[in-house]
mmCIF file of C-alpha atoms (C1' of nucleotides) in Angstrom:
data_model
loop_
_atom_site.group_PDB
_atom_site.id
_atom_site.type_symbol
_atom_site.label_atom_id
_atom_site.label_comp_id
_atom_site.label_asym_id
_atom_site.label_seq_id
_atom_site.Cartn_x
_atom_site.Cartn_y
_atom_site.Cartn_z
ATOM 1 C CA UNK V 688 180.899 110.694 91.933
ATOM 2 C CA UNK V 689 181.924 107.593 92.828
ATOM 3 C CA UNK V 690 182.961 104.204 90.866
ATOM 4 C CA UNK V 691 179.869 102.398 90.432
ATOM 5 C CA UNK V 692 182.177 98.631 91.201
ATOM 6 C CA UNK V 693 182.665 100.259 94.341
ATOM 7 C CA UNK V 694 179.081 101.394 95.179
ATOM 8 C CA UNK V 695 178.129 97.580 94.475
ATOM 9 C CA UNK V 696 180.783 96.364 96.453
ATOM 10 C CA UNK V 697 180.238 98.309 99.663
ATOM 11 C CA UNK V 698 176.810 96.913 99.346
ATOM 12 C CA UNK V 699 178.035 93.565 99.318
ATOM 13 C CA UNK V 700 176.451 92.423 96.242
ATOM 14 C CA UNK V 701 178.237 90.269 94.020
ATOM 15 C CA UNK V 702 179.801 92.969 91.439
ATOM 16 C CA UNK V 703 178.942 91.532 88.103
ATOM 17 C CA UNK V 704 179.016 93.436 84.294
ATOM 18 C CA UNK V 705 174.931 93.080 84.404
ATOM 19 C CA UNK V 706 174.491 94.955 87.735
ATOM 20 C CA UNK V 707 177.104 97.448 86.849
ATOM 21 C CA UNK V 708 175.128 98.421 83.339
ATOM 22 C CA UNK V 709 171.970 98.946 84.629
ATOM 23 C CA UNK V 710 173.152 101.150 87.667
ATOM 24 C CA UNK V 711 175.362 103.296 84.771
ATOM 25 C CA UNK V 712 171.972 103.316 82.950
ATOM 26 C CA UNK V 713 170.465 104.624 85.741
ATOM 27 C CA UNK V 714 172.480 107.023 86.582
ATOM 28 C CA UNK V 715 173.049 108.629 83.406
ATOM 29 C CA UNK V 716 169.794 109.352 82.946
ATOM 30 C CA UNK V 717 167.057 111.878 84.233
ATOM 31 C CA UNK V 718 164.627 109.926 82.342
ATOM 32 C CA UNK V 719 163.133 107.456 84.997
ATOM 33 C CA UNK V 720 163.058 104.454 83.336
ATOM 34 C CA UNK V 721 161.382 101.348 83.918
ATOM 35 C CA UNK V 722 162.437 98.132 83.134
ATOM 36 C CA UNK V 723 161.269 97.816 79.671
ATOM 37 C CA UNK V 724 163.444 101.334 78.987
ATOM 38 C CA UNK V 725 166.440 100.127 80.997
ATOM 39 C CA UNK V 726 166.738 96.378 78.752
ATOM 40 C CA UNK V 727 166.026 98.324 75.610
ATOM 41 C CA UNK V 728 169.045 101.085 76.220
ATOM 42 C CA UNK V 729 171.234 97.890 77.053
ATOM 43 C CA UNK V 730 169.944 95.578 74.452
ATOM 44 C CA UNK V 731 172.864 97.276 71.865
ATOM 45 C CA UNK V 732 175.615 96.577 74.316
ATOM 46 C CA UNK V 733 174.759 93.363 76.055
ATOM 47 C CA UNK V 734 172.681 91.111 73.629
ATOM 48 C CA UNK V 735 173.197 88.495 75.872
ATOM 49 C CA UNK V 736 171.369 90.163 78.685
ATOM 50 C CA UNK V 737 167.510 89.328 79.699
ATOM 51 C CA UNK V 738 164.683 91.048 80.583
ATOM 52 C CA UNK V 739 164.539 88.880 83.589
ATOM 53 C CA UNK V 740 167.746 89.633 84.857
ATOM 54 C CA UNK V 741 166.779 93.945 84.694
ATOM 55 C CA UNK V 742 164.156 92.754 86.669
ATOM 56 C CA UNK V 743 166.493 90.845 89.078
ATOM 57 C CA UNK V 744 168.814 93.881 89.230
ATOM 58 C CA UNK V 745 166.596 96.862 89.652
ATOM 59 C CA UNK V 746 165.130 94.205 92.765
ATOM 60 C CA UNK V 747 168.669 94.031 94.335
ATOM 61 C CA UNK V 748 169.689 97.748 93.533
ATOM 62 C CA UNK V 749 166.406 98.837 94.880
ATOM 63 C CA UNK V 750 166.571 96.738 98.573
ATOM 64 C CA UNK V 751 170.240 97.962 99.217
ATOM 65 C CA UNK V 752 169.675 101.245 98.501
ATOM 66 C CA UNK V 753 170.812 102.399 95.766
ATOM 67 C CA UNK V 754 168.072 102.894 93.732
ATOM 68 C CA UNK V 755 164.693 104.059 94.262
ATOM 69 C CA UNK V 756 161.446 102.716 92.786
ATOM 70 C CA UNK V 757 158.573 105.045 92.196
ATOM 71 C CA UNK V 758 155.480 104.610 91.086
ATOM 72 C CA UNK V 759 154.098 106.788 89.075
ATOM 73 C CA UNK V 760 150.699 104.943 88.335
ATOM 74 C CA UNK V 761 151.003 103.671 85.072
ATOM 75 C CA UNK V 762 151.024 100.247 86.289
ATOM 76 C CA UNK V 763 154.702 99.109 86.115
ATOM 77 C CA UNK V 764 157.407 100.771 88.238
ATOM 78 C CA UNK V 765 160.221 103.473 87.362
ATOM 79 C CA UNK V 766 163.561 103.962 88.776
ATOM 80 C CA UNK V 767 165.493 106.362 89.769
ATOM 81 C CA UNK V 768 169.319 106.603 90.759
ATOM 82 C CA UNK V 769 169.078 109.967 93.485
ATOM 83 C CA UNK V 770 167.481 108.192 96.425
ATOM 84 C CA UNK V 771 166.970 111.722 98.252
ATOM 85 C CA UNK V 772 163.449 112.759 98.119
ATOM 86 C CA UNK V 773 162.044 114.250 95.975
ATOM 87 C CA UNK V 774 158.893 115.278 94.164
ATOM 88 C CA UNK V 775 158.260 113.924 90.158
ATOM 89 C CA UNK V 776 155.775 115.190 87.699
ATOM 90 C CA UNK V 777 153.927 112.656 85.371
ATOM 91 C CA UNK V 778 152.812 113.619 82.047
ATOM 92 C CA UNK V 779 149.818 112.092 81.535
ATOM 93 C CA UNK V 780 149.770 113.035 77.893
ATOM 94 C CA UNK V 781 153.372 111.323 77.194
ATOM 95 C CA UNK V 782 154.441 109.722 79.889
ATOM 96 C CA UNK V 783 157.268 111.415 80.862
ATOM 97 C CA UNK V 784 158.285 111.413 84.580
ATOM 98 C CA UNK V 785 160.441 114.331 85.511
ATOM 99 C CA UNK V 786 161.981 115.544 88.920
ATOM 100 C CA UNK V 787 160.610 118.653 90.280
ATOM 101 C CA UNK V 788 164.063 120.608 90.756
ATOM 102 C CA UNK V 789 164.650 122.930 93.378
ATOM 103 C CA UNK V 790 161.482 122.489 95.414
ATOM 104 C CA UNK V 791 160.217 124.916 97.572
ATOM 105 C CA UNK V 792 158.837 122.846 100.447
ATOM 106 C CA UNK V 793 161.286 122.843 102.840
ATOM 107 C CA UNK V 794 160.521 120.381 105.067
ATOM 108 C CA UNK V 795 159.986 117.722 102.106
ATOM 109 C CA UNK V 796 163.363 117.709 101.841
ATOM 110 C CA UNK V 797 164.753 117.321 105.381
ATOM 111 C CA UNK V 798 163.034 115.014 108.036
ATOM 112 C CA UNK V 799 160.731 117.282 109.414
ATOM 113 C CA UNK V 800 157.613 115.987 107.486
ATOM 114 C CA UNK V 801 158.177 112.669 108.021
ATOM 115 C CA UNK V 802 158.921 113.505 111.878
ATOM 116 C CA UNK V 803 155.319 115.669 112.268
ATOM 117 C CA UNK V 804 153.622 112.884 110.604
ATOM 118 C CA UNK V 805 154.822 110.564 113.037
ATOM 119 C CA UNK V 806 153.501 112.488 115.786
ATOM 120 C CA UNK V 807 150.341 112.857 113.969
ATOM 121 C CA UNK V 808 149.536 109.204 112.718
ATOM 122 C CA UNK V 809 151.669 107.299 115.126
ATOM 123 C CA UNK V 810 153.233 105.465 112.126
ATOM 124 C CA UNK V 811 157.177 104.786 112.268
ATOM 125 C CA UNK V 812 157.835 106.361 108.596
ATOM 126 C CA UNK V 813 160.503 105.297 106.597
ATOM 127 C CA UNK V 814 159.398 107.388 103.348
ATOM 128 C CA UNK V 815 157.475 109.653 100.891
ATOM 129 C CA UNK V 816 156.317 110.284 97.725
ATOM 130 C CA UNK V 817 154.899 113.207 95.967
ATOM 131 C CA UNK V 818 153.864 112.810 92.904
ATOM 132 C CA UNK V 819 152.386 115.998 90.908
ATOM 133 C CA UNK V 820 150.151 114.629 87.794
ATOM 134 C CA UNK V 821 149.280 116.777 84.368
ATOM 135 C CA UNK V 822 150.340 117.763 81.044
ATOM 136 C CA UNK V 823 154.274 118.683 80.038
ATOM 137 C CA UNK V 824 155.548 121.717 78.512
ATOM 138 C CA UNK V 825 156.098 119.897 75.008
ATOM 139 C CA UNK V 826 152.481 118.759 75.324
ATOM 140 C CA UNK V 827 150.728 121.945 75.993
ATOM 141 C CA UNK V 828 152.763 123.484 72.821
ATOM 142 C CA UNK V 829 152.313 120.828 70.661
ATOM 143 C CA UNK V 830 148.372 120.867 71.112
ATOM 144 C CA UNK V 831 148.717 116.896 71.390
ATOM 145 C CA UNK A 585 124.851 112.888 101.912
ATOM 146 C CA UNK A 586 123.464 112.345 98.597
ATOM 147 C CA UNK A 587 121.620 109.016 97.792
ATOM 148 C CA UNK A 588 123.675 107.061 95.684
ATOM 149 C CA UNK A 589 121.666 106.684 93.230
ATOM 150 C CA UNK A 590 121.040 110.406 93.103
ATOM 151 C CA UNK A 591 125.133 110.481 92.198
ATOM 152 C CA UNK A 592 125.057 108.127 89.350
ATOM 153 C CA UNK A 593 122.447 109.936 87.645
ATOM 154 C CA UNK A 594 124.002 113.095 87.700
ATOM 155 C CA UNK A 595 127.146 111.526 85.677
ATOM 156 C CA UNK A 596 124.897 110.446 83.237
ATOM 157 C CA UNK A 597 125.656 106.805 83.718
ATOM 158 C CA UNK A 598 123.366 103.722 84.240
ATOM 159 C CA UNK A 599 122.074 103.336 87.561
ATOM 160 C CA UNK A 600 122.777 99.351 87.831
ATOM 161 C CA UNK A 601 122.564 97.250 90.965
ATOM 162 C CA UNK A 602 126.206 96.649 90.770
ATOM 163 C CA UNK A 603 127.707 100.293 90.138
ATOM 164 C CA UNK A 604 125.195 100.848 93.478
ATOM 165 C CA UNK A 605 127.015 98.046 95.383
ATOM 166 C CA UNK A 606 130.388 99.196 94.878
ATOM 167 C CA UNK A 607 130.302 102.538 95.158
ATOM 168 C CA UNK A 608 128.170 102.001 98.766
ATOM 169 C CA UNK A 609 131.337 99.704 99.158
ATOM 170 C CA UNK A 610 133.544 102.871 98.957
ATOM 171 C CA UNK A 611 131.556 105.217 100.926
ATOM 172 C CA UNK A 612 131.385 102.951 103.891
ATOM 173 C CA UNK A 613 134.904 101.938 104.024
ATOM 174 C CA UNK A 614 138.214 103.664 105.106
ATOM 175 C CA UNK A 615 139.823 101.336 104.048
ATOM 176 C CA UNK A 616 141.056 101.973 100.735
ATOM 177 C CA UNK A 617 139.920 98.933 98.946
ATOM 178 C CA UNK A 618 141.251 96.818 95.568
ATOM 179 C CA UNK A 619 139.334 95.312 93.185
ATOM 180 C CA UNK A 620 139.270 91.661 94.552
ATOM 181 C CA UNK A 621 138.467 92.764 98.079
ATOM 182 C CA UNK A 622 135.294 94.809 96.781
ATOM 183 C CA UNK A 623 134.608 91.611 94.898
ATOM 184 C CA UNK A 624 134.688 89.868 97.754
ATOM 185 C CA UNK A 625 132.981 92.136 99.689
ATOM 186 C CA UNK A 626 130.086 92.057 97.302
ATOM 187 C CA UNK A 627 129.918 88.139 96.925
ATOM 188 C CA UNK A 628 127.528 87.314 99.646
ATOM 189 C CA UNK A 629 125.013 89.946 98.674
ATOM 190 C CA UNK A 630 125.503 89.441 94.904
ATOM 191 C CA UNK A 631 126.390 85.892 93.949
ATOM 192 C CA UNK A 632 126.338 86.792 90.330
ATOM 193 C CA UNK A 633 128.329 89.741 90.476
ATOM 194 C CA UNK A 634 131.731 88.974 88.207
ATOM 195 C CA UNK A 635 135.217 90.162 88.973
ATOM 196 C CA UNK A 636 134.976 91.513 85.725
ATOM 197 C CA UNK A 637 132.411 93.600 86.134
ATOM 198 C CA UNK A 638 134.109 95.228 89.441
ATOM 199 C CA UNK A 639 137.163 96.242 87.238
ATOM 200 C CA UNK A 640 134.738 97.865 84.921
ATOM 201 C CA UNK A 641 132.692 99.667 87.170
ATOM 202 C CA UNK A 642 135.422 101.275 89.389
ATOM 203 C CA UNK A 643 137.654 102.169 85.895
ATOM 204 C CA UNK A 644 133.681 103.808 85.463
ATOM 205 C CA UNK A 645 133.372 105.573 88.323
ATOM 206 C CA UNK A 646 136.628 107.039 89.034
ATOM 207 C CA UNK A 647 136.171 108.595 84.957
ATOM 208 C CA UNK A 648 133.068 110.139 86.098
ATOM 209 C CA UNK A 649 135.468 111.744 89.184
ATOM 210 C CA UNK A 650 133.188 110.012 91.787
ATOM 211 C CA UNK A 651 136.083 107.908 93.267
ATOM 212 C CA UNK A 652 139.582 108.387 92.890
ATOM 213 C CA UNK A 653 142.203 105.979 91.770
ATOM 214 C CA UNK A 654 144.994 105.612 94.510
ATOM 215 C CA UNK A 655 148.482 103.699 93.642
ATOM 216 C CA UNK A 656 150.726 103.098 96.459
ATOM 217 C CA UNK A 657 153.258 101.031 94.874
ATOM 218 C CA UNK A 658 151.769 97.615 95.420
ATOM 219 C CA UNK A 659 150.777 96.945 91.768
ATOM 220 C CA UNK A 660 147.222 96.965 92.004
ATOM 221 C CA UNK A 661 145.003 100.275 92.784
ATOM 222 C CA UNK A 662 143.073 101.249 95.377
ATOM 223 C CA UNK A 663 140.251 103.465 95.383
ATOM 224 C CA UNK A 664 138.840 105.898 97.613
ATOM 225 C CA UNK A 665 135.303 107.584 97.444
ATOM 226 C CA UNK A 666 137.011 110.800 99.049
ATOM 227 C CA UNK A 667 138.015 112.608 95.984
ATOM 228 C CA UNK A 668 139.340 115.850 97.962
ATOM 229 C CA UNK A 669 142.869 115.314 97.811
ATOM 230 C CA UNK A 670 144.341 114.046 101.235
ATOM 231 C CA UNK A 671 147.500 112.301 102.058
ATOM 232 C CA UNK A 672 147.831 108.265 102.304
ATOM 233 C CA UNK A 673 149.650 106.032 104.722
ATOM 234 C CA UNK A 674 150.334 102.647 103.622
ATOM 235 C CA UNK A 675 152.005 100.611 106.413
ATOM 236 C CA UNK A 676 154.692 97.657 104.562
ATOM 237 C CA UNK A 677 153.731 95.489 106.890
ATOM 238 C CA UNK A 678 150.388 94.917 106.861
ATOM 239 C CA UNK A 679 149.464 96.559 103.239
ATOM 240 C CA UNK A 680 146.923 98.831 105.165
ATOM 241 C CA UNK A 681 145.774 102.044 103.708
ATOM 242 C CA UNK A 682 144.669 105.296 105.460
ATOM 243 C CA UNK A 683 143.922 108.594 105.270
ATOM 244 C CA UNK A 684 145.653 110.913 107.055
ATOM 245 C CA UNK A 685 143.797 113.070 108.830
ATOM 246 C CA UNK A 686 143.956 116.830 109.841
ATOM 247 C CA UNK A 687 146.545 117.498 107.431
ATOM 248 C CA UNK A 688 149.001 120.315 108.618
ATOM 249 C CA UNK A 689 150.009 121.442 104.982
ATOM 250 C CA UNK A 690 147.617 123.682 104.305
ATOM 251 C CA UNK A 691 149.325 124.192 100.506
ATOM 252 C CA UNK A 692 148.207 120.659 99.922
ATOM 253 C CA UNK A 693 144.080 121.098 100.769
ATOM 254 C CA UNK A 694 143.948 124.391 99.077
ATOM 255 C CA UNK A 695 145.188 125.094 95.068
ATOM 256 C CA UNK A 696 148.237 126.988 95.884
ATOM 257 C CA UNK A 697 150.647 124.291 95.926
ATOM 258 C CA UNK A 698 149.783 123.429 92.277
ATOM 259 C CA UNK A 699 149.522 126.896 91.310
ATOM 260 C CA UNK A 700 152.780 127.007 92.802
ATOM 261 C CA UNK A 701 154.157 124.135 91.214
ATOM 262 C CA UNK A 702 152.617 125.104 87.493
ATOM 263 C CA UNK A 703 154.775 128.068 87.960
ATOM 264 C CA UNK A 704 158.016 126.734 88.755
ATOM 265 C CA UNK A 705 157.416 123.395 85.943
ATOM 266 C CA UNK A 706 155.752 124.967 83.284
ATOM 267 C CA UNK A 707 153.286 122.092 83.300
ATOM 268 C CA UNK A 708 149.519 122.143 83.400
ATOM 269 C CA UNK A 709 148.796 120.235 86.304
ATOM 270 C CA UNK A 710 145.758 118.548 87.505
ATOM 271 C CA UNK A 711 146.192 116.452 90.474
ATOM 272 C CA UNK A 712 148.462 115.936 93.103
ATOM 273 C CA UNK A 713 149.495 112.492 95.827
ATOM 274 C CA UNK A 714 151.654 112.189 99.071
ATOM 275 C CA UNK A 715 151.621 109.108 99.937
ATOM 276 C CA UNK A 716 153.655 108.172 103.815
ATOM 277 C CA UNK A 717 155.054 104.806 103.710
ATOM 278 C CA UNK A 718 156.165 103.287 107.145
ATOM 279 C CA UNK A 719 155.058 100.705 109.511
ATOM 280 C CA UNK A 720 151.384 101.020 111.310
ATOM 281 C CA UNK A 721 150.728 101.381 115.251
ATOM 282 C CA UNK A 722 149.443 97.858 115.425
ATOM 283 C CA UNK A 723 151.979 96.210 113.302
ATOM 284 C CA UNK A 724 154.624 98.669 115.781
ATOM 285 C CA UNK A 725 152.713 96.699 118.747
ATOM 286 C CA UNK A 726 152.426 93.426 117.589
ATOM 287 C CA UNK A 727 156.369 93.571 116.692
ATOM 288 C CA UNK A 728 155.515 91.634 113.702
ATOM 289 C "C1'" DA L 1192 185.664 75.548 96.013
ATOM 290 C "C1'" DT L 1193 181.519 77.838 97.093
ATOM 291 C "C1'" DT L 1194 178.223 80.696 96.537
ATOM 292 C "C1'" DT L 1195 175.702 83.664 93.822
ATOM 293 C "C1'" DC L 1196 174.111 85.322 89.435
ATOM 294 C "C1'" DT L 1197 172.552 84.857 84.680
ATOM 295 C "C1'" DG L 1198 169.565 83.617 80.987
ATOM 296 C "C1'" DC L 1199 166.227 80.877 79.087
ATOM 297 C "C1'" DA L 1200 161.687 79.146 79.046
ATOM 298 C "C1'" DA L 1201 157.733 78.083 81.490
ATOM 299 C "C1'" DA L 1202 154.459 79.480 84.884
ATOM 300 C "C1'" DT L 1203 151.818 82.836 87.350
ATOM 301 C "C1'" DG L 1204 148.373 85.945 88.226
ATOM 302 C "C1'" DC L 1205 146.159 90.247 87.589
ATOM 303 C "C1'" DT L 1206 143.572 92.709 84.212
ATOM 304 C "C1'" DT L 1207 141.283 93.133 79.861
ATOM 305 C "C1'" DT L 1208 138.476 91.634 76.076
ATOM 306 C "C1'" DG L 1209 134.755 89.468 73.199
ATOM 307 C "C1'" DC L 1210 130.404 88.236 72.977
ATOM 308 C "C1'" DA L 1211 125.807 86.434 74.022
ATOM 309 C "C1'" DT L 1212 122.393 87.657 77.385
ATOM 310 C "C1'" DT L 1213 120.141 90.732 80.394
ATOM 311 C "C1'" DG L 1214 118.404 95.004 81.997
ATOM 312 C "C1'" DC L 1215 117.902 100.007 82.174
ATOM 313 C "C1'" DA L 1216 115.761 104.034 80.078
ATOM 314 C "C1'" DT U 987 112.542 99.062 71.598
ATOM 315 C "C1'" DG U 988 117.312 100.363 71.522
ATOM 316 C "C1'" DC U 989 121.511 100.916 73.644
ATOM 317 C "C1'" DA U 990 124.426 99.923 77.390
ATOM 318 C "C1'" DA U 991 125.933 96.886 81.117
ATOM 319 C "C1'" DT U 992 126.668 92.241 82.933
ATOM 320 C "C1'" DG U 993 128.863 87.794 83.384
ATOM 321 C "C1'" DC U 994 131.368 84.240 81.723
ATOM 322 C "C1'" DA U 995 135.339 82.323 79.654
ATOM 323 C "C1'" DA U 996 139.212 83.103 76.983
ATOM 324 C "C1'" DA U 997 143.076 86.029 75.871
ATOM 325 C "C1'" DG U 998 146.761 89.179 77.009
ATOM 326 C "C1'" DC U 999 150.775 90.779 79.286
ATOM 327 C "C1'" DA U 1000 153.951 92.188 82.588
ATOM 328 C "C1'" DT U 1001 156.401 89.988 86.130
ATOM 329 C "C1'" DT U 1002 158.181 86.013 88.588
ATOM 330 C "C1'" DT U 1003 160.105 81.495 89.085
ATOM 331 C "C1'" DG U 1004 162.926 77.234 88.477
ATOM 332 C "C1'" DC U 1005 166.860 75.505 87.094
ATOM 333 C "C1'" DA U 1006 171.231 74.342 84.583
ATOM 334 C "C1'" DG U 1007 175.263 76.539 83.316
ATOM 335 C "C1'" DA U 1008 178.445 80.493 84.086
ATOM 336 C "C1'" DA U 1009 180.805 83.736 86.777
ATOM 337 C "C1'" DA U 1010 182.342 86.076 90.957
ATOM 338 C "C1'" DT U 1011 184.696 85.815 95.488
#
DNA sequence: ATTTCTGCAAATGCTTTGCATTGCA
DNA sequence: TGCAATGCAAAGCATTTGCAGAAAT
């Protein structure tokens, strides 16, 4: 995996201790956060930082690439640091927002949705989302 | 199709003038509509009608599963009076909406793709969204 | 030296809420 | 008549903005 100060730099973003933590936050997690999670987890580390400048940062990370935003319909957006597609599960119980790992649908996962839609809508398509909504594993056991 | 009124009383809700108004809104539209351009749709004919009360009726209707709550990353929702689950295009340009029509994916009209998908995630799912984002043929046209 | 970013506080704007009035059943 | 819905205005909140100081190139 590559040095995030390089990933930043290649983007031609100014590489700054701020934009470096919340990519590292990012990508050490599977959790999805939004930008409420991601200021919280850095709070500890970086007192100085505000909630204004996640918001900045996921809004930089996000336009050059290197992030992805979903939205999972809570109202407020998630991010995620693997920008190939993919499809998440919500958990409408917790909240949760998992990856759906090793999906089956080929062709969500190489360009050959995106190209048949094309033909069919006569859109130019530049992405997707599939978004799977219900109740988590913990949930159903714990009767919640 | 079912008189609207018919619809309303079958959910056990109060048949108002207003919930009329903006669910014959959504039935007549394509188009996907928010909040404020139901409310605005609904001014001319009903004066009185408050913003408020749109927000209330819509969170209403789509509990009673007559509508269904789309979110394609705008902040804001949509809603749709087709509650079969069908694909969305949302074109960046233009913030249009629509339907996509003839869907190939058979897995995604029928159950099995959830069925599928319970299997592999162990969740107990209930709903599903693809949403297509992209550019639309007249915002390709008008090389906005 | 310049340009860009940060952090604070204020502003914005969508959505929700409380409550008196109205209207459906 | 009783309970629920409406409409207004106020409140709430997440997000954005403006700007002076700080930091990166």
């Amino acid at each position: 995996m590559q040095a995030i100060e390089e990933m930043l730099r290649e983007k031609r973003i100014k590489v700054t201790p701020q934009r470096m933590a919340v990519y590292a936050v990012l990508r050490e997690t599977r959790r999805h956060p939004n930008v409420e999670m991601i200021y919280q987890k850095l709070k500890p580390s970086y007192p100085a930082m505000s909630l204004a400048t996640v918001y900045k940062t996921v809004d930089i990370l996000n336009k050059v690439g290197l992030i992805q935003e979903l939205n999972v319909g809570e109202g407020g957006l998630r991010y995620d640091a693997t920008i190939e597609p993919h499809p998440h599960v919500y958990c409408e119980k917790c909240g949760q927002v998992n990856d759906v790992e090793n999906f089956s649908m080929e062709e969500f996962q190489n360009d050959s949705l995106i190209e048949q839609m094309e033909h069919q809508t006569g859109y130019e398509l530049s992405s997707v989302q599939l978004y799977f909504y219900g109740k988590c594993p913990d949930c159903i056991k714990s009767a919640i």
